[in-house]
PDB file of C-alpha atoms in Angstrom:
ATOM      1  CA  UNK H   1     -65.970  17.853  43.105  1.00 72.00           C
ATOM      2  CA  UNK H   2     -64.529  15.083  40.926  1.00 72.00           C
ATOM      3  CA  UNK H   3     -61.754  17.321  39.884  1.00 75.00           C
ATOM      4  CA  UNK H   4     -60.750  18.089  43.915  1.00 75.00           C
ATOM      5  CA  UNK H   5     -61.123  14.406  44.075  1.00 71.00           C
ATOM      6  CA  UNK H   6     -58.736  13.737  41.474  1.00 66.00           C
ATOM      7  CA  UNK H   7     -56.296  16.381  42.148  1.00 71.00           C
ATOM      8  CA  UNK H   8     -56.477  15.046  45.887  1.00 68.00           C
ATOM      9  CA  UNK H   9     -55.130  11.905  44.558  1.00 68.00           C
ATOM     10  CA  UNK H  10     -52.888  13.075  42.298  1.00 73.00           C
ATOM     11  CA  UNK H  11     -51.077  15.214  44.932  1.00 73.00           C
ATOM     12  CA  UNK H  12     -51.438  12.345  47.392  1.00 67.00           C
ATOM     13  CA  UNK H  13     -49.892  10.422  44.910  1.00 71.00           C
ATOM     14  CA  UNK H  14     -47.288  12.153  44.013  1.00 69.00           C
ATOM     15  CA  UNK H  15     -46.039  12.741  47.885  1.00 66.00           C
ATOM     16  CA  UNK H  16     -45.812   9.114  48.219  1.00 63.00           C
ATOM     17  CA  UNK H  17     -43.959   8.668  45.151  1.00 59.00           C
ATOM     18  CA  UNK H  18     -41.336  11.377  46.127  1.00 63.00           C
ATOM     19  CA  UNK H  19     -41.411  10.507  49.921  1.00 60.00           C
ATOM     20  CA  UNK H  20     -40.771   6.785  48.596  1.00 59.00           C
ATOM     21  CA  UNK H  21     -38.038   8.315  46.443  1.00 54.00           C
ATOM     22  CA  UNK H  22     -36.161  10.218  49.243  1.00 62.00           C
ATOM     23  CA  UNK H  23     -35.840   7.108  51.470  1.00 64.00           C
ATOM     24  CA  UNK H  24     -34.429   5.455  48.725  1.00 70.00           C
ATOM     25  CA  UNK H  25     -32.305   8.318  47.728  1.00 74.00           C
ATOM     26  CA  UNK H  26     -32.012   8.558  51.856  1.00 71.00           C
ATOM     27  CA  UNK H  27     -30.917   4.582  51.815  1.00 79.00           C
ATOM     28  CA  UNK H  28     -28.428   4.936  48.653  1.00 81.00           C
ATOM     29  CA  UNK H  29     -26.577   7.798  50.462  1.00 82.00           C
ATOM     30  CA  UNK H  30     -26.646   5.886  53.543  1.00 85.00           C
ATOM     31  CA  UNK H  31     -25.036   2.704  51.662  1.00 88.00           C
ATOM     32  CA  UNK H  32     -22.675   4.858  49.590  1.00 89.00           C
ATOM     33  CA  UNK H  33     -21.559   6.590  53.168  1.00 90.00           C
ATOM     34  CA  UNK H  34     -21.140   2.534  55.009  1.00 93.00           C
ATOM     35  CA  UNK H  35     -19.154   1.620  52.044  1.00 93.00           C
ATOM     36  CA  UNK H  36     -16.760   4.754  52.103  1.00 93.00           C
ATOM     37  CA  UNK H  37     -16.354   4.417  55.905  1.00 92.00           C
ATOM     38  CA  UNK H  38     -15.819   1.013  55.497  1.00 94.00           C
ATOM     39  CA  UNK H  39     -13.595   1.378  52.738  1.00 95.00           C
ATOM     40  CA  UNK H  40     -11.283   3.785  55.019  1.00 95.00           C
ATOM     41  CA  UNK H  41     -11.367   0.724  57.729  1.00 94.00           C
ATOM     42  CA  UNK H  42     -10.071  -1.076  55.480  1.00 97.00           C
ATOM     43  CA  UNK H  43      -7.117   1.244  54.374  1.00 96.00           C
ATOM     44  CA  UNK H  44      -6.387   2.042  58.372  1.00 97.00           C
ATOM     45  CA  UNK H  45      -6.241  -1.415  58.998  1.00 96.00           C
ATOM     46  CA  UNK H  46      -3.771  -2.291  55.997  1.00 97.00           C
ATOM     47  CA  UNK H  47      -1.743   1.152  56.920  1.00 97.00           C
ATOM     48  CA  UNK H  48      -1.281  -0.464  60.593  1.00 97.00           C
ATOM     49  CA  UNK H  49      -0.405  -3.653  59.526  1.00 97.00           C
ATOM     50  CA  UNK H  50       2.439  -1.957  57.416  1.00 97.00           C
ATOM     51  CA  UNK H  51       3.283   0.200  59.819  1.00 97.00           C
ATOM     52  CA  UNK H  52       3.883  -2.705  62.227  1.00 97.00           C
ATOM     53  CA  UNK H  53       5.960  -4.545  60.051  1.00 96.00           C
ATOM     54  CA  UNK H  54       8.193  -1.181  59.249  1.00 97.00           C
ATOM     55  CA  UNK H  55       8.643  -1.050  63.526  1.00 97.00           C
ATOM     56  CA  UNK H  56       9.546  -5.262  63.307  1.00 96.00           C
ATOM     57  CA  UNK H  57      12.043  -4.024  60.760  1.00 96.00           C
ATOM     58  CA  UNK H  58      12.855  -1.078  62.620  1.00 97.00           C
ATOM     59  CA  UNK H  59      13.504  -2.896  66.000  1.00 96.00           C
ATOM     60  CA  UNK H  60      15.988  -5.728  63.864  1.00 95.00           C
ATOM     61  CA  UNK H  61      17.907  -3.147  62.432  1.00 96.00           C
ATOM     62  CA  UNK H  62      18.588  -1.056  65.401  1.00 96.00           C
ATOM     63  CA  UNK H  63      18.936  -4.638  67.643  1.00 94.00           C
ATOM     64  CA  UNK H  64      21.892  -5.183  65.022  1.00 93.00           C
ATOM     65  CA  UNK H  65      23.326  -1.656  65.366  1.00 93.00           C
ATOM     66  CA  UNK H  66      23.032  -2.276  68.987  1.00 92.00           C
ATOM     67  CA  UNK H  67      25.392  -5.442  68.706  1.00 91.00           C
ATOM     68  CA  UNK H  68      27.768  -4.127  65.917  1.00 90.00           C
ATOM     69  CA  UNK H  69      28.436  -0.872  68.533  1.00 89.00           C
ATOM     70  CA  UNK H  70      29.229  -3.332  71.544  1.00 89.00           C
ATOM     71  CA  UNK H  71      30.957  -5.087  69.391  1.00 86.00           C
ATOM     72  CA  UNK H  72      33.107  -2.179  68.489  1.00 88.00           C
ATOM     73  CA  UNK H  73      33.386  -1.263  71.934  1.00 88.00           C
ATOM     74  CA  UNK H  74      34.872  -4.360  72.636  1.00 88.00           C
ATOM     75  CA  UNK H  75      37.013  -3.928  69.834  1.00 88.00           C
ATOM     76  CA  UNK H  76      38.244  -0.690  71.306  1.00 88.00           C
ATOM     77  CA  UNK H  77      39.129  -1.977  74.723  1.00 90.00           C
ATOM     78  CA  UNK H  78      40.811  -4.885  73.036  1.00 90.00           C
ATOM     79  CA  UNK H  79      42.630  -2.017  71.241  1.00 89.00           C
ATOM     80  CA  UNK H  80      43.676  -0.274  73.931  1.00 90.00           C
ATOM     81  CA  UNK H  81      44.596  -2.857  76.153  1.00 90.00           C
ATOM     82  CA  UNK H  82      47.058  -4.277  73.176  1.00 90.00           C
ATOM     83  CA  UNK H  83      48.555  -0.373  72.811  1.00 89.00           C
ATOM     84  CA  UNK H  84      49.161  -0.455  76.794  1.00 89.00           C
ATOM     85  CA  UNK H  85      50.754  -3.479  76.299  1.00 89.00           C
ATOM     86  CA  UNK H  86      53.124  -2.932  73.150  1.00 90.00           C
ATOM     87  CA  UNK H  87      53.726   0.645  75.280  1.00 90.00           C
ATOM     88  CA  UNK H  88      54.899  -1.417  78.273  1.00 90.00           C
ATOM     89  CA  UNK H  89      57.068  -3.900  75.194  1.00 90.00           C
ATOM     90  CA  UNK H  90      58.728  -0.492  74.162  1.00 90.00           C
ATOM     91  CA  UNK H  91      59.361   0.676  77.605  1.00 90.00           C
ATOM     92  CA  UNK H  92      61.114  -2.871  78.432  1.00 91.00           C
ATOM     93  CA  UNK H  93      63.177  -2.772  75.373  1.00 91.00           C
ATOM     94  CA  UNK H  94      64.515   0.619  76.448  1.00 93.00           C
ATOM     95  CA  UNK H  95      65.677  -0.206  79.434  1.00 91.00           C
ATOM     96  CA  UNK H  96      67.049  -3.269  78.689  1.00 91.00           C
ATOM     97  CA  UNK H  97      69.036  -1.199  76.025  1.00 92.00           C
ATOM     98  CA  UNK H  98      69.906   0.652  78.689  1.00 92.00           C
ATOM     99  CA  UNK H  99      70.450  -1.740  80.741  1.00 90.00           C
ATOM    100  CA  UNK H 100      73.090  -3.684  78.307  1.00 90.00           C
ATOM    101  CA  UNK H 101      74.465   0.099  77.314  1.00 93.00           C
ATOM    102  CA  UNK H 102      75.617   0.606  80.677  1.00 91.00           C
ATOM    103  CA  UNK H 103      76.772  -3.322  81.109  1.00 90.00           C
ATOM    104  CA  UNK H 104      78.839  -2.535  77.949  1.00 90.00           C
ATOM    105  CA  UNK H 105      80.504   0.609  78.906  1.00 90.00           C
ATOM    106  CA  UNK H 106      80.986  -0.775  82.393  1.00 89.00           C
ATOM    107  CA  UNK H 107      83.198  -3.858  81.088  1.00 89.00           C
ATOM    108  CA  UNK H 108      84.827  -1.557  78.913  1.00 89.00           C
ATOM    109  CA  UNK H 109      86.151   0.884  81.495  1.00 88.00           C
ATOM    110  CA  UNK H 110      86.895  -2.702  83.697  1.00 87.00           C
ATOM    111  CA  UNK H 111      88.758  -3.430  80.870  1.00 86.00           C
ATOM    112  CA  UNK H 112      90.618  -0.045  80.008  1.00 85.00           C
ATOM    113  CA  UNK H 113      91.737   0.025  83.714  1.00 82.00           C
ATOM    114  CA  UNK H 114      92.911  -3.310  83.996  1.00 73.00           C
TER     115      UNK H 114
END
């Protein structure tokens, strides 16, 4: 009877030193799991905060595309507006060639037939 006593306690013993050892096994995975979760908070957070600054740097960069294109918009009307003109320049200097051409040739035959 003694020895169903002790083996009794032994294996009572033993089942509350290994159920004691699984919840602390149980606990250390459970830590080890917080801290890796945590751990990838931590990353997603610092991935976002870079990602935000790469769309501020992003949004200045294309806001200064944006202004260099109008301003070579501009730059093209101003262009065009100056080749309209020195086309209308060109235009007037022909005629008045023409213009003096025919002046010239008119005095001349005045001239001949006086």
């Amino acid at each position: 009877m003694r020895k169903k006593v002790f083996l009794l306690l032994g294996i009572l013993t033993i089942s509350a030193l290994s159920f004691s050892a699984e919840k602390q096994s149980l606990e250390a995975s459970l830590n080890s799991i917080e801290n890796k979760f945590n751990d990838l908070l931590e990353k997603e957070a610092q991935k976002k905060r870079e990602f935000e600054a790469q769309k501020a740097q992003l949004e200045s960069e294309v806001a200064d595309l944006k202004a260099k294109e109008e301003g070579k918009e501009k730059l093209f009307e101003k262009l065009k507006k100056d080749s309209e003109v020195r086309w209308y320049r060109d235009k007037y200097k022909q005629v008045l060639n023409n213009y003096d051409t025919y002046y010239k040739n008119l005095a001349k035959l005045i001239k001949e037939k006086e």
